[in-house]
Structure formats: structure tokens, C-alpha cells
PDB file of C-alpha atoms in Angstrom:
ATOM      1  CA  MET S1137     -25.630 -70.050 -42.884  1.00  0.00           C
ATOM      2  CA  SER S1138     -26.757 -67.820 -39.906  1.00  0.00           C
ATOM      3  CA  ASP S1139     -25.933 -68.142 -36.254  1.00  0.00           C
ATOM      4  CA  ALA S1140     -29.409 -69.851 -35.863  1.00  0.00           C
ATOM      5  CA  THR S1141     -28.669 -72.484 -38.497  1.00  0.00           C
ATOM      6  CA  LEU S1142     -25.151 -72.859 -37.261  1.00  0.00           C
ATOM      7  CA  HIS S1143     -25.918 -75.891 -35.267  1.00  0.00           C
ATOM      8  CA  ALA S1144     -29.504 -77.021 -37.335  1.00  0.00           C
ATOM      9  CA  THR S1145     -30.564 -80.330 -36.482  1.00  0.00           C
ATOM     10  CA  ALA S1146     -30.783 -81.139 -39.821  1.00  0.00           C
ATOM     11  CA  GLN S1147     -26.845 -81.096 -39.763  1.00  0.00           C
ATOM     12  CA  ASP S1148     -25.311 -84.351 -40.417  1.00  0.00           C
ATOM     13  CA  PRO S1149     -23.270 -84.518 -36.432  1.00  0.00           C
ATOM     14  CA  ASP S1150     -21.139 -86.870 -38.117  1.00  0.00           C
ATOM     15  CA  ASP S1151     -20.050 -85.002 -40.819  1.00  0.00           C
ATOM     16  CA  PHE S1152     -16.557 -83.465 -40.726  1.00  0.00           C
ATOM     17  CA  ALA S1153     -17.393 -80.054 -41.198  1.00  0.00           C
ATOM     18  CA  VAL S1154     -19.890 -79.808 -39.065  1.00  0.00           C
ATOM     19  CA  GLN S1155     -17.562 -81.621 -36.096  1.00  0.00           C
ATOM     20  CA  ILE S1156     -14.787 -79.479 -37.070  1.00  0.00           C
ATOM     21  CA  ALA S1157     -17.322 -75.981 -36.601  1.00  0.00           C
ATOM     22  CA  ASP S1158     -18.771 -76.884 -33.045  1.00  0.00           C
ATOM     23  CA  GLN S1159     -15.731 -77.466 -31.747  1.00  0.00           C
ATOM     24  CA  VAL S1160     -14.147 -74.071 -32.663  1.00  0.00           C
ATOM     25  CA  GLU S1161     -17.549 -72.692 -31.569  1.00  0.00           C
ATOM     26  CA  SER S1162     -17.240 -73.948 -28.882  1.00  0.00           C
ATOM     27  CA  PHE S1163     -13.250 -72.296 -27.883  1.00  0.00           C
ATOM     28  CA  LEU S1164     -14.557 -68.698 -28.935  1.00  0.00           C
ATOM     29  CA  VAL S1165     -17.617 -69.194 -26.538  1.00  0.00           C
ATOM     30  CA  ALA S1166     -15.696 -70.744 -23.873  1.00  0.00           C
ATOM     31  CA  VAL S1167     -12.662 -68.397 -23.621  1.00  0.00           C
ATOM     32  CA  THR S1168     -14.652 -65.278 -23.998  1.00  0.00           C
ATOM     33  CA  GLU S1169     -16.884 -66.179 -21.178  1.00  0.00           C
ATOM     34  CA  VAL S1170     -13.435 -66.974 -19.038  1.00  0.00           C
ATOM     35  CA  ALA S1171     -12.211 -63.540 -20.018  1.00  0.00           C
ATOM     36  CA  LYS S1172     -14.964 -62.334 -18.264  1.00  0.00           C
ATOM     37  CA  GLY S1173     -13.052 -63.380 -14.886  1.00  0.00           C
ATOM     38  CA  ASP S1174     -16.194 -64.038 -13.348  1.00  0.00           C
ATOM     39  CA  GLU S1175     -14.329 -67.443 -12.037  1.00  0.00           C
ATOM     40  CA  PRO S1176     -10.956 -67.259 -11.992  1.00  0.00           C
ATOM     41  CA  ASP S1177     -10.242 -69.672  -9.737  1.00  0.00           C
ATOM     42  CA  SER S1178     -10.783 -71.970 -12.053  1.00  0.00           C
ATOM     43  CA  ALA S1179      -9.313 -69.909 -14.958  1.00  0.00           C
ATOM     44  CA  VAL S1180      -6.209 -71.816 -15.941  1.00  0.00           C
ATOM     45  CA  PRO S1181      -7.925 -75.829 -15.905  1.00  0.00           C
ATOM     46  CA  PHE S1182     -10.836 -74.635 -17.789  1.00  0.00           C
ATOM     47  CA  LEU S1183      -8.257 -73.344 -20.652  1.00  0.00           C
ATOM     48  CA  LEU S1184      -5.947 -76.820 -20.222  1.00  0.00           C
ATOM     49  CA  LEU S1185      -9.414 -77.958 -21.081  1.00  0.00           C
ATOM     50  CA  GLU S1186     -10.526 -76.085 -23.953  1.00  0.00           C
ATOM     51  CA  VAL S1187      -6.859 -75.406 -25.638  1.00  0.00           C
ATOM     52  CA  SER S1188      -6.536 -79.503 -25.770  1.00  0.00           C
ATOM     53  CA  GLN S1189      -9.933 -79.887 -27.117  1.00  0.00           C
ATOM     54  CA  LEU S1190      -9.742 -77.409 -30.051  1.00  0.00           C
ATOM     55  CA  LEU S1191      -5.585 -78.582 -31.118  1.00  0.00           C
ATOM     56  CA  LEU S1192      -7.695 -82.583 -31.026  1.00  0.00           C
ATOM     57  CA  ALA S1193      -9.593 -80.197 -33.892  1.00  0.00           C
ATOM     58  CA  GLY S1194      -6.553 -79.394 -35.015  1.00  0.00           C
ATOM     59  CA  GLY S1195      -5.171 -83.128 -35.083  1.00  0.00           C
ATOM     60  CA  ARG S1196      -8.117 -83.735 -37.573  1.00  0.00           C
ATOM     61  CA  LEU S1197      -7.776 -81.177 -39.220  1.00  0.00           C
ATOM     62  CA  GLY S1198      -3.422 -81.943 -39.937  1.00  0.00           C
ATOM     63  CA  ALA S1199      -4.737 -85.413 -40.799  1.00  0.00           C
ATOM     64  CA  HIS S1200      -7.154 -84.838 -43.384  1.00  0.00           C
ATOM     65  CA  GLU S1201      -6.331 -84.892 -46.747  1.00  0.00           C
ATOM     66  CA  ASP S1202      -5.451 -81.318 -48.038  1.00  0.00           C
ATOM     67  CA  ILE S1203      -9.170 -78.863 -48.784  1.00  0.00           C
ATOM     68  CA  VAL S1204      -8.889 -77.120 -51.871  1.00  0.00           C
ATOM     69  CA  PRO S1205     -11.405 -74.035 -51.832  1.00  0.00           C
ATOM     70  CA  ASP S1206     -14.415 -73.386 -53.700  1.00  0.00           C
ATOM     71  CA  GLU S1207     -12.946 -70.566 -55.602  1.00  0.00           C
ATOM     72  CA  ARG S1208      -9.676 -68.876 -56.664  1.00  0.00           C
ATOM     73  CA  TYR S1209      -9.505 -65.757 -54.024  1.00  0.00           C
ATOM     74  CA  GLU S1210     -10.486 -66.158 -50.593  1.00  0.00           C
ATOM     75  CA  PRO S1211     -14.360 -63.588 -50.240  1.00  0.00           C
ATOM     76  CA  ASP S1212     -14.042 -60.695 -48.776  1.00  0.00           C
ATOM     77  CA  LEU S1213     -15.093 -60.342 -45.248  1.00  0.00           C
ATOM     78  CA  GLY S1214     -14.635 -56.550 -44.401  1.00  0.00           C
ATOM     79  CA  PRO S1215     -12.282 -56.043 -41.401  1.00  0.00           C
ATOM     80  CA  GLU S1216     -11.428 -58.200 -38.229  1.00  0.00           C
ATOM     81  CA  PRO S1217     -13.582 -57.734 -35.134  1.00  0.00           C
ATOM     82  CA  ASP S1218     -11.490 -56.479 -32.744  1.00  0.00           C
ATOM     83  CA  VAL S1219     -10.257 -58.441 -29.624  1.00  0.00           C
ATOM     84  CA  ASP S1220      -7.839 -55.621 -27.764  1.00  0.00           C
ATOM     85  CA  GLU S1221     -10.417 -55.992 -25.262  1.00  0.00           C
ATOM     86  CA  LEU S1222     -10.266 -59.467 -25.171  1.00  0.00           C
ATOM     87  CA  ARG S1223      -6.324 -59.676 -24.819  1.00  0.00           C
ATOM     88  CA  GLU S1224      -6.587 -57.162 -21.669  1.00  0.00           C
ATOM     89  CA  ASN S1225      -9.123 -58.960 -20.210  1.00  0.00           C
ATOM     90  CA  LEU S1226      -7.521 -61.919 -20.580  1.00  0.00           C
ATOM     91  CA  ALA S1227      -4.061 -60.116 -19.741  1.00  0.00           C
ATOM     92  CA  ARG S1228      -5.364 -59.443 -16.753  1.00  0.00           C
ATOM     93  CA  LEU S1229      -7.188 -62.844 -15.888  1.00  0.00           C
ATOM     94  CA  LEU S1230      -3.315 -64.578 -16.419  1.00  0.00           C
ATOM     95  CA  GLU S1231      -1.545 -61.851 -14.747  1.00  0.00           C
ATOM     96  CA  PRO S1232       0.622 -64.182 -12.232  1.00  0.00           C
ATOM     97  CA  ILE S1233       1.199 -66.237 -15.172  1.00  0.00           C
ATOM     98  CA  ASP S1234       1.366 -64.517 -18.549  1.00  0.00           C
ATOM     99  CA  VAL S1235       4.232 -64.341 -19.824  1.00  0.00           C
ATOM    100  CA  TYR S1236       6.570 -67.791 -20.316  1.00  0.00           C
ATOM    101  CA  SER S1237       9.467 -68.730 -22.513  1.00  0.00           C
ATOM    102  CA  GLU S1238       8.541 -70.922 -25.657  1.00  0.00           C
ATOM    103  CA  VAL S1239      11.013 -72.026 -27.993  1.00  0.00           C
ATOM    104  CA  PHE S1240       9.256 -71.258 -31.909  1.00  0.00           C
ATOM    105  CA  ASP S1241      10.610 -74.507 -34.049  1.00  0.00           C
ATOM    106  CA  PRO S1242      12.112 -77.087 -31.957  1.00  0.00           C
ATOM    107  CA  TYR S1243      13.416 -78.628 -35.261  1.00  0.00           C
ATOM    108  CA  GLU S1244      15.760 -75.126 -35.799  1.00  0.00           C
ATOM    109  CA  PRO S1245      19.385 -75.868 -33.718  1.00  0.00           C
ATOM    110  CA  ARG S1246      20.599 -73.746 -31.490  1.00  0.00           C
ATOM    111  CA  LYS S1247      17.444 -71.359 -31.370  1.00  0.00           C
ATOM    112  CA  SER S1248      16.748 -69.226 -27.709  1.00  0.00           C
ATOM    113  CA  PRO S1249      13.654 -69.440 -26.493  1.00  0.00           C
ATOM    114  CA  VAL S1250      11.626 -66.543 -26.341  1.00  0.00           C
ATOM    115  CA  PRO S1251       9.078 -64.994 -24.488  1.00  0.00           C
ATOM    116  CA  ALA S1252       5.362 -64.975 -25.263  1.00  0.00           C
ATOM    117  CA  ARG S1253       2.054 -64.022 -23.839  1.00  0.00           C
ATOM    118  CA  ILE S1254      -0.470 -66.777 -23.458  1.00  0.00           C
ATOM    119  CA  SER S1255      -3.420 -64.012 -23.416  1.00  0.00           C
ATOM    120  CA  ASP S1256      -1.902 -62.455 -26.697  1.00  0.00           C
ATOM    121  CA  ASP S1257      -2.138 -66.667 -28.126  1.00  0.00           C
ATOM    122  CA  LEU S1258      -5.406 -67.382 -26.956  1.00  0.00           C
ATOM    123  CA  THR S1259      -6.010 -64.021 -29.305  1.00  0.00           C
ATOM    124  CA  ASP S1260      -4.416 -64.987 -31.985  1.00  0.00           C
ATOM    125  CA  VAL S1261      -5.800 -68.010 -32.119  1.00  0.00           C
ATOM    126  CA  ILE S1262      -9.050 -67.045 -31.522  1.00  0.00           C
ATOM    127  CA  THR S1263      -8.695 -64.360 -34.460  1.00  0.00           C
ATOM    128  CA  ASP S1264      -7.420 -66.903 -37.263  1.00  0.00           C
ATOM    129  CA  LEU S1265     -11.014 -68.991 -35.843  1.00  0.00           C
ATOM    130  CA  ARG S1266     -13.526 -66.170 -36.243  1.00  0.00           C
ATOM    131  CA  HIS S1267     -11.944 -65.648 -39.250  1.00  0.00           C
ATOM    132  CA  GLY S1268     -13.006 -68.937 -40.682  1.00  0.00           C
ATOM    133  CA  MET S1269     -16.010 -68.936 -38.836  1.00  0.00           C
ATOM    134  CA  ALA S1270     -17.330 -65.672 -40.600  1.00  0.00           C
ATOM    135  CA  HIS S1271     -16.310 -68.151 -44.215  1.00  0.00           C
ATOM    136  CA  TYR S1272     -19.421 -70.592 -42.319  1.00  0.00           C
ATOM    137  CA  ARG S1273     -21.901 -68.333 -41.126  1.00  0.00           C
ATOM    138  CA  ALA S1274     -21.877 -68.015 -44.788  1.00  0.00           C
ATOM    139  CA  GLY S1275     -22.663 -71.014 -46.114  1.00  0.00           C
ATOM    140  CA  ARG S1276     -18.763 -70.766 -47.358  1.00  0.00           C
ATOM    141  CA  THR S1277     -17.972 -75.197 -45.670  1.00  0.00           C
ATOM    142  CA  THR S1278     -15.249 -75.494 -48.111  1.00  0.00           C
ATOM    143  CA  GLU S1279     -13.536 -71.942 -47.861  1.00  0.00           C
ATOM    144  CA  ALA S1280     -13.951 -72.328 -43.772  1.00  0.00           C
ATOM    145  CA  LEU S1281     -12.371 -75.576 -43.622  1.00  0.00           C
ATOM    146  CA  TRP S1282      -9.127 -74.498 -46.020  1.00  0.00           C
ATOM    147  CA  TRP S1283      -8.689 -71.493 -43.626  1.00  0.00           C
ATOM    148  CA  TRP S1284      -8.784 -73.118 -40.896  1.00  0.00           C
ATOM    149  CA  GLN S1285      -6.892 -76.174 -42.094  1.00  0.00           C
ATOM    150  CA  PHE S1286      -4.141 -73.746 -43.471  1.00  0.00           C
ATOM    151  CA  SER S1287      -4.005 -71.588 -40.661  1.00  0.00           C
ATOM    152  CA  TYR S1288      -3.246 -74.428 -38.419  1.00  0.00           C
ATOM    153  CA  PHE S1289      -0.150 -75.421 -39.828  1.00  0.00           C
ATOM    154  CA  SER S1290       1.033 -71.710 -40.558  1.00  0.00           C
ATOM    155  CA  ASN S1291       0.034 -69.829 -37.076  1.00  0.00           C
ATOM    156  CA  TRP S1292      -2.688 -71.487 -35.050  1.00  0.00           C
ATOM    157  CA  GLY S1293      -1.138 -75.321 -33.943  1.00  0.00           C
ATOM    158  CA  THR S1294       1.941 -73.857 -33.022  1.00  0.00           C
ATOM    159  CA  THR S1295       0.459 -70.986 -31.105  1.00  0.00           C
ATOM    160  CA  ALA S1296      -1.915 -73.074 -29.810  1.00  0.00           C
ATOM    161  CA  SER S1297       0.613 -75.807 -28.880  1.00  0.00           C
ATOM    162  CA  ALA S1298       2.700 -73.737 -26.970  1.00  0.00           C
ATOM    163  CA  THR S1299      -0.185 -71.900 -25.286  1.00  0.00           C
ATOM    164  CA  LEU S1300      -1.158 -76.066 -24.146  1.00  0.00           C
ATOM    165  CA  ARG S1301       2.738 -76.355 -22.701  1.00  0.00           C
ATOM    166  CA  ALA S1302       2.238 -73.185 -20.616  1.00  0.00           C
ATOM    167  CA  LEU S1303      -1.291 -74.263 -19.375  1.00  0.00           C
ATOM    168  CA  HIS S1304       0.119 -77.111 -18.274  1.00  0.00           C
ATOM    169  CA  SER S1305       3.397 -76.213 -16.403  1.00  0.00           C
ATOM    170  CA  VAL S1306       1.634 -74.040 -14.852  1.00  0.00           C
ATOM    171  CA  LEU S1307      -1.260 -76.430 -13.425  1.00  0.00           C
ATOM    172  CA  ALA S1308       1.553 -79.549 -12.269  1.00  0.00           C
ATOM    173  CA  HIS S1309       3.563 -77.192 -11.092  1.00  0.00           C
ATOM    174  CA  VAL S1310       0.831 -76.219  -8.651  1.00  0.00           C
ATOM    175  CA  ARG S1311      -0.940 -79.066  -8.257  1.00  0.00           C
ATOM    176  CA  LEU S1312       2.683 -80.876  -7.552  1.00  0.00           C
ATOM    177  CA  ASN S1313       3.479 -78.711  -5.308  1.00  0.00           C
ATOM    178  CA  GLN S1314       6.811 -77.530  -7.176  1.00  0.00           C
ATOM    179  CA  PRO S1315       6.959 -73.453  -6.847  1.00  0.00           C
ATOM    180  CA  LEU S1316       9.104 -71.566 -10.023  1.00  0.00           C
ATOM    181  CA  GLU S1317      11.871 -69.748  -8.257  1.00  0.00           C
ATOM    182  CA  GLU S1318      10.449 -66.080  -9.347  1.00  0.00           C
ATOM    183  CA  LEU S1319      12.088 -64.030 -12.386  1.00  0.00           C
ATOM    184  CA  ASP S1320      13.036 -60.954 -12.642  1.00  0.00           C
ATOM    185  CA  GLY S1321      12.273 -58.764 -15.432  1.00  0.00           C
ATOM    186  CA  LEU S1322      11.152 -61.286 -18.279  1.00  0.00           C
ATOM    187  CA  ASP S1323       9.028 -59.190 -20.826  1.00  0.00           C
ATOM    188  CA  THR S1324       7.648 -60.046 -24.276  1.00  0.00           C
ATOM    189  CA  ASP S1325      10.037 -56.950 -24.980  1.00  0.00           C
ATOM    190  CA  GLN S1326      13.570 -58.637 -24.510  1.00  0.00           C
ATOM    191  CA  ALA S1327      14.871 -59.890 -27.801  1.00  0.00           C
ATOM    192  CA  GLU S1328      16.797 -62.690 -25.951  1.00  0.00           C
ATOM    193  CA  MET S1329      16.824 -64.384 -22.709  1.00  0.00           C
ATOM    194  CA  GLY S1330      20.045 -66.611 -21.279  1.00  0.00           C
ATOM    195  CA  ASP S1331      20.053 -70.043 -19.274  1.00  0.00           C
ATOM    196  CA  GLU S1332      19.143 -67.962 -15.992  1.00  0.00           C
ATOM    197  CA  THR S1333      15.793 -67.228 -17.412  1.00  0.00           C
ATOM    198  CA  LEU S1334      14.051 -69.971 -19.181  1.00  0.00           C
ATOM    199  CA  GLU S1335      11.478 -70.091 -16.504  1.00  0.00           C
ATOM    200  CA  PHE S1336       7.843 -67.943 -15.885  1.00  0.00           C
ATOM    201  CA  GLU S1337       7.788 -64.966 -14.947  1.00  0.00           C
ATOM    202  CA  ALA S1338       5.365 -66.305 -11.691  1.00  0.00           C
ATOM    203  CA  GLY S1339       7.072 -68.788  -9.424  1.00  0.00           C
ATOM    204  CA  LYS S1340       5.956 -67.865  -5.736  1.00  0.00           C
ATOM    205  CA  VAL S1341       3.361 -65.016  -6.763  1.00  0.00           C
ATOM    206  CA  MET S1342       1.906 -68.116  -8.991  1.00  0.00           C
ATOM    207  CA  ALA S1343       1.897 -70.705  -5.927  1.00  0.00           C
ATOM    208  CA  GLU S1344       0.069 -67.805  -3.811  1.00  0.00           C
ATOM    209  CA  GLU S1345      -2.367 -66.583  -6.700  1.00  0.00           C
ATOM    210  CA  ILE S1346      -3.184 -70.471  -8.368  1.00  0.00           C
ATOM    211  CA  GLY S1347      -1.951 -72.338  -6.324  1.00  0.00           C
ATOM    212  CA  ALA S1348      -4.657 -71.359  -3.156  1.00  0.00           C
ATOM    213  CA  PRO S1349      -7.617 -70.958  -5.133  1.00  0.00           C
ATOM    214  CA  LEU S1350      -6.817 -74.203  -5.879  1.00  0.00           C
ATOM    215  CA  GLY S1351      -6.331 -76.201  -3.000  1.00  0.00           C
ATOM    216  CA  VAL S1352      -3.050 -76.580  -2.729  1.00  0.00           C
ATOM    217  CA  ARG S1353      -0.467 -75.310  -1.079  1.00  0.00           C
ATOM    218  CA  PRO S1354       2.568 -73.427  -2.309  1.00  0.00           C
ATOM    219  CA  GLY S1355       6.003 -75.148  -1.011  1.00  0.00           C
ATOM    220  CA  LYS S1356       8.449 -73.234   0.924  1.00  0.00           C
TER     221      LYS S1356
END
């Protein structure tokens, strides 16, 4: 299946595989466009919308019965497309709010939150989705669905969920006029964080650089 036939009218729009592929494709295109930085003022709410819609597709994959690929071994797709430029563009665009804190597994007791980056998370999700899309475009629909379902449980579902919480928190703080206190030195190379560092590396910078374009004045 080529790019030209990805959304061919002959395909049943109610087909589960077509609907999942459409949502995956929409996310890939949308995040790539956001990363270009042409509309920085709307980046956060737009990413929040796209990640939310992607997680709806993930929820459908998660609720679906286990998908079994047609072949025992996955066909070779060749080298994965490079995502470094995309990651760097997102990091520059989201710099005031890129770093956030996250608990990896809420069911593991006494685990301290760890720092993460929205730019890293988005590109990790895109890498997983592109892998499945390569199968889909090659006509291996079952293989694509299996990969998307498997990687939803093993990686991109958790990663996208964490990113959604971070984006939601940023937008909520701005819209509710509740600026965060600025942190000093929170970064993703820290192994552990104490209780005093469980907020975003954003604070007043976030309120000024993200709040103003949204039409919300930062709190005093």
C-alpha cells in the first residue's frame, strides 16, 4: 500500500485498521508541522489536542483482542528514519516547558518522580508509530496493527499519557492564571529528585512566554 492509496476511497472508512491508520497518520503529520515552529503561540494547545486524539486510538487498540501477526518474524524494514532534527526543533519550540517530572509506574510503590522531556517523548512516540506505518503502507495491515498494539502497551501509550499530563498541566496553569514557581537546575540527566523539585522547569518563564500568547496575564 503506497502513500497514494493510504486513504483510497475504495477502503471502508468504518474498517478498524483504516481508522487507526488515519489517526496515526494525522498525529505524525500534525506534530511534524508543529515542530516547524511556524505557529509557536498555538503549539501547546494543538499538541494537547493531537496527543489526546492519538490516545483515543491507543485505547481502542488496548481494548481490542490480541492481534496476531500473519508471519512469525517481522519483515525487515531497513534503517529507522532519523528523528534528531525533529527532536531538536521540538526542544527549541518548547524550551520554557520542555522538562517536566513524571512517575514512570504508579503501581510501583515509593518510586520518586523522574525528569523527562516533552520533545523526547513526542519523538519516541513518533518512532513507534512510523514503524507500524511502514508496515501499513507496504500492505501488511495485520503486522501494522500488531506493532501499534504491542508498542502501545510497551512504550508509546505510557509515554503519550505522560506527555498529555504535562501539556494539560501547562495549559491549565496558564488558563487558570496559576503560575508555577521557577525551579533551579531540573534536567533529564538527574538520577533522582527530592520533594522540593516536583514541579516543572517552567514557572514564571512559562507564564510569560506561553501565557502571554494565549491572552492570559501571569499571576503576580
